[in-house]
Amino acid sequence: MTQPPKKSALVTGASSGIGEAYAKRLAKDGYRVTIVARRGDRLDALARHLAQHYGADATALRADLTQPDQLRMVERHVAAGGPLDLLVNNAGFPAYMPFAQLPPDEAERLIDLHVTTVTRLTRAALPGMLQRGHGAVVNVASLLAFSAPLPPNPLPARATYAACKAYLVAFSQLLQHEVGAKGVRIQVLCPGVVESEFHAGREVPVPPRFSLPDEVVEASLQGLEGDRVICVPGLRDTSVIDDYWSHTQRVLVAGRAAQAVPDGGR
């Protein structure tokens, strides 16, 4: 009997933390996995681990996704590398500091990695998914995507970082409206503080409950099965997400109604 073809996935930021946990879980689940990160030695070691422990077909792509030529190389792989069932846009870094102190080049790198890279890789992946009528994209954001009303203390100074993550929430929600009826699922994953190198050497102002990367990945994959567009690992009362959707729509509707009132109207 002919075996069905294996599903395929591409994970960015795969050399540690959440990205590494995705790579291991997907390899365990039988996916062919392409792993992308800057650190080639770690990628090669992870690819060997996936092959030895899970028998996975693992491809390592070393790339600094803030560099346009290297991003284009990964784009070409996504667009022309055969059917892709799952894209995990996970690569990121925080650079917490007051905006006026944030070096302009660092701010640009944040936007390049969290906004431009996610946008371009998702654009490369979607045509094939839509043509086949199935596939999924997970964009790894953060709970800080919802933190704009809160001042920097006790949370970190984060204007650029949080704004980038807020982009991922809006981008993912709107994409789901466009492609959800065509068999493609979009998820924005919004974890809190995760036990990983992401926070190594950085002071976390509010002592959190650290989540483990494996827990975050499990929540994400369960959320995909349940068609949850916004996935907050560990959140038991998911009605708060529905409330978020509702209140966002109320602001839009009320604002449009207010603009429709003639000058001087009551």
Coordinates of C-alpha atoms in Angstrom, one line a residue:
M1 CA 0.0 0.0 0.0
T2 CA 1.3 3.4 -0.9
Q3 CA 2.0 5.6 2.1
P4 CA 0.3 9.0 2.0
P5 CA 2.8 11.9 1.6
K6 CA 4.1 13.4 4.8
K7 CA 2.9 16.8 5.8
S8 CA 5.5 19.6 5.6
A9 CA 6.2 22.5 7.9
L10 CA 8.6 25.5 8.0
V11 CA 9.5 27.0 11.4
T12 CA 11.4 30.3 11.7
G13 CA 13.4 31.1 14.8
A14 CA 13.9 27.3 15.3
S15 CA 17.2 27.3 17.1
S16 CA 15.8 27.6 20.6
G17 CA 12.7 28.2 22.7
I18 CA 9.2 28.0 21.1
G19 CA 10.6 27.5 17.6
E20 CA 12.7 24.5 18.7
A21 CA 9.7 23.1 20.5
Y22 CA 7.6 23.4 17.4
A23 CA 10.2 21.7 15.3
K24 CA 10.5 18.7 17.7
R25 CA 6.7 18.4 18.1
L26 CA 6.0 18.5 14.4
A27 CA 8.8 16.0 13.6
K28 CA 7.4 13.7 16.3
D29 CA 4.0 14.1 14.5
G30 CA 5.5 12.9 11.2
Y31 CA 6.0 16.2 9.4
R32 CA 8.9 17.0 7.1
V33 CA 10.4 20.0 8.8
T34 CA 12.4 23.0 7.4
I35 CA 14.0 24.9 10.3
V36 CA 15.2 28.5 9.8
A37 CA 17.4 30.6 12.1
R38 CA 20.6 32.6 12.2
R39 CA 22.7 30.1 14.2
G40 CA 23.8 27.5 11.7
D41 CA 25.6 25.3 14.3
R42 CA 22.4 25.0 16.4
L43 CA 20.3 24.4 13.3
D44 CA 22.5 21.6 12.1
A45 CA 22.5 20.0 15.6
L46 CA 18.7 20.3 15.7
A47 CA 18.3 18.8 12.2
R48 CA 20.4 15.8 13.3
H49 CA 18.3 15.4 16.5
L50 CA 15.1 15.4 14.5
A51 CA 16.4 12.8 12.2
Q52 CA 17.9 10.6 14.9
H53 CA 15.0 10.7 17.4
Y54 CA 12.0 11.0 15.1
G55 CA 13.2 9.7 11.8
A56 CA 12.2 13.1 10.4
D57 CA 13.2 14.6 7.1
A58 CA 14.7 17.8 8.4
T59 CA 16.2 20.6 6.3
A60 CA 18.2 23.4 7.9
L61 CA 18.1 26.9 6.3
R62 CA 20.6 29.3 7.9
A63 CA 19.2 32.9 7.4
D64 CA 19.2 36.2 9.1
L65 CA 15.6 37.2 8.2
T66 CA 16.4 40.9 8.9
Q67 CA 18.7 40.8 5.8
P68 CA 16.6 41.3 2.6
D69 CA 18.6 38.9 0.4
Q70 CA 18.4 36.1 3.0
L71 CA 14.7 36.7 3.6
R72 CA 14.2 36.4 -0.2
M73 CA 16.1 33.1 -0.2
V74 CA 13.6 31.7 2.4
E75 CA 10.7 33.2 0.5
R76 CA 11.8 31.3 -2.7
H77 CA 12.1 28.1 -0.6
V78 CA 8.5 28.6 0.7
A79 CA 7.1 29.4 -2.7
A80 CA 8.8 26.8 -4.8
G81 CA 9.8 24.1 -2.2
G82 CA 6.7 21.9 -2.7
P83 CA 3.5 21.8 -0.8
L84 CA 3.7 23.5 2.6
D85 CA 1.0 22.5 5.2
L86 CA 2.1 24.7 8.1
L87 CA 4.1 27.9 8.3
V88 CA 5.2 29.0 11.8
N89 CA 6.4 32.6 11.9
N90 CA 8.2 32.5 15.2
A91 CA 11.5 34.4 14.8
G92 CA 11.8 37.4 17.1
F93 CA 13.6 39.4 19.7
P94 CA 12.4 42.0 22.3
A95 CA 14.7 45.0 22.6
Y96 CA 12.8 46.4 25.6
M97 CA 13.7 50.1 26.2
P98 CA 12.2 53.5 26.0
F99 CA 11.6 54.4 22.4
A100 CA 13.7 57.6 22.5
Q101 CA 16.6 55.5 23.6
L102 CA 16.1 52.6 21.1
P103 CA 18.7 52.8 18.4
P104 CA 17.0 53.5 15.0
D105 CA 18.7 50.5 13.4
E106 CA 17.4 48.3 16.3
A107 CA 13.9 49.6 15.8
E108 CA 14.2 48.8 12.1
R109 CA 15.4 45.3 12.8
L110 CA 12.4 44.8 15.1
I111 CA 10.0 45.9 12.4
D112 CA 11.9 43.9 9.7
L113 CA 11.7 40.6 11.7
H114 CA 8.2 40.9 13.3
V115 CA 6.4 42.6 10.5
T116 CA 8.1 42.5 7.1
T117 CA 9.3 38.9 7.5
V118 CA 6.0 37.6 8.6
T119 CA 4.2 39.5 5.9
R120 CA 6.4 38.3 3.1
L121 CA 6.7 34.6 4.2
T122 CA 2.9 34.4 4.7
R123 CA 2.4 35.9 1.2
A124 CA 4.8 33.3 -0.2
A125 CA 3.0 30.4 1.5
L126 CA -0.7 31.3 0.9
P127 CA -1.1 30.8 -2.9
G128 CA -0.1 27.2 -2.7
M129 CA -2.3 26.6 0.4
L130 CA -5.3 28.3 -1.3
Q131 CA -4.8 26.3 -4.5
R132 CA -4.8 23.0 -2.5
G133 CA -7.6 24.1 -0.2
H134 CA -5.8 23.4 3.0
G135 CA -2.9 24.7 5.2
A136 CA -2.2 26.8 8.2
V137 CA -0.2 29.8 9.3
V138 CA 0.8 30.5 12.9
N139 CA 2.1 33.9 13.7
V140 CA 3.8 34.0 17.1
A141 CA 2.9 37.3 18.8
S142 CA 2.7 38.0 22.5
L143 CA 0.3 39.1 25.3
L144 CA 2.1 42.4 25.0
A145 CA 0.2 42.9 21.7
F146 CA -2.8 43.9 24.0
S147 CA -0.7 46.1 26.4
A148 CA -0.9 49.5 24.7
P149 CA -3.3 51.0 27.4
L150 CA -0.8 50.1 30.1
P151 CA 2.2 52.3 31.0
P152 CA 5.8 51.0 31.0
N153 CA 5.9 50.4 34.7
P154 CA 5.7 47.6 35.8
L155 CA 5.7 46.3 32.3
P156 CA 8.8 46.9 30.2
A157 CA 9.2 49.9 27.8
R158 CA 8.1 48.3 24.6
A159 CA 6.5 50.7 22.1
T160 CA 8.0 49.2 19.0
Y161 CA 7.9 45.6 20.1
A162 CA 4.3 45.7 21.3
A163 CA 3.2 47.6 18.2
C164 CA 4.8 44.9 16.0
K165 CA 3.0 42.2 17.9
A166 CA -0.3 44.2 17.7
Y167 CA 0.2 44.2 13.9
L168 CA 0.4 40.4 14.0
V169 CA -3.0 40.2 15.8
A170 CA -4.7 42.5 13.3
F171 CA -3.0 40.9 10.3
S172 CA -4.0 37.4 11.4
Q173 CA -7.6 38.3 12.1
L174 CA -8.1 39.9 8.8
L175 CA -6.3 37.1 6.9
Q176 CA -8.6 34.6 8.5
H177 CA -11.6 36.6 7.2
E178 CA -10.0 36.3 3.7
V179 CA -9.0 32.7 3.6
G180 CA -10.9 30.9 6.3
A181 CA -13.7 29.8 4.0
K182 CA -11.1 28.4 1.6
G183 CA -9.7 25.8 3.9
V184 CA -6.7 27.7 5.2
R185 CA -6.5 28.5 9.0
I186 CA -4.7 31.5 10.5
Q187 CA -3.7 31.7 14.1
V188 CA -2.0 34.4 16.1
L189 CA -0.3 32.9 19.2
C190 CA -0.1 35.2 22.2
P191 CA 1.9 33.6 25.0
G192 CA 3.0 35.4 28.2
V193 CA 6.5 35.0 29.5
V194 CA 8.0 31.7 28.3
E195 CA 11.0 29.9 29.9
S196 CA 13.5 30.3 27.1
E197 CA 16.6 32.2 25.9
F198 CA 14.3 35.0 24.7
H199 CA 14.4 36.5 28.2
A200 CA 17.9 35.4 29.2
G201 CA 19.8 38.1 30.9
R202 CA 16.7 40.4 30.9
E203 CA 15.0 41.5 34.0
V204 CA 11.3 40.7 34.0
P205 CA 9.6 43.5 36.0
V206 CA 6.6 41.5 37.2
P207 CA 7.4 38.0 38.5
P208 CA 5.3 35.8 36.1
R209 CA 4.3 32.3 35.8
F210 CA 6.7 31.0 33.2
S211 CA 5.2 28.8 30.6
L212 CA 7.3 26.0 29.0
P213 CA 7.8 26.1 25.3
D214 CA 6.2 22.6 24.9
E215 CA 3.1 23.9 26.7
V216 CA 2.8 26.8 24.3
V217 CA 3.1 24.6 21.3
E218 CA 0.5 22.2 22.6
A219 CA -1.9 25.0 23.2
S220 CA -1.2 26.3 19.7
L221 CA -1.9 23.0 17.9
Q222 CA -5.0 22.4 20.0
G223 CA -6.1 26.0 19.1
L224 CA -5.7 25.2 15.4
E225 CA -7.9 22.1 15.7
G226 CA -10.5 24.3 17.4
D227 CA -10.2 27.1 14.8
R228 CA -9.2 29.6 17.4
V229 CA -7.7 32.6 15.6
I230 CA -6.3 34.2 18.8
C231 CA -4.7 31.6 21.0
V232 CA -3.6 32.6 24.5
P233 CA -1.9 29.6 26.1
G234 CA -3.2 28.8 29.6
L235 CA -6.3 31.0 29.2
R236 CA -9.3 29.0 30.5
D237 CA -12.0 31.6 30.1
T238 CA -11.8 32.2 26.3
S239 CA -14.9 34.4 26.5
V240 CA -12.5 37.3 27.1
I241 CA -11.2 36.9 23.6
D242 CA -14.7 37.0 22.3
D243 CA -15.3 40.1 24.4
Y244 CA -12.1 41.6 22.8
W245 CA -13.5 41.0 19.3
S246 CA -16.9 42.5 20.4
H247 CA -15.5 45.6 22.0
T248 CA -13.2 46.3 19.0
Q249 CA -16.2 46.1 16.7
R250 CA -18.1 48.4 18.9
V251 CA -15.4 51.1 18.7
L252 CA -15.4 50.9 14.9
V253 CA -19.2 51.0 14.7
A254 CA -19.6 53.8 17.2
G255 CA -16.8 55.8 15.5
R256 CA -18.3 55.5 12.1
A257 CA -21.7 56.5 13.4
A258 CA -20.2 59.6 15.1
Q259 CA -18.7 60.6 11.8
A260 CA -22.0 60.3 10.0
V261 CA -23.6 62.9 12.3
P262 CA -23.7 66.4 10.5
D263 CA -21.8 69.2 12.2
G264 CA -23.8 70.6 15.0
G265 CA -26.0 67.5 15.2
R266 CA -26.9 65.9 18.5

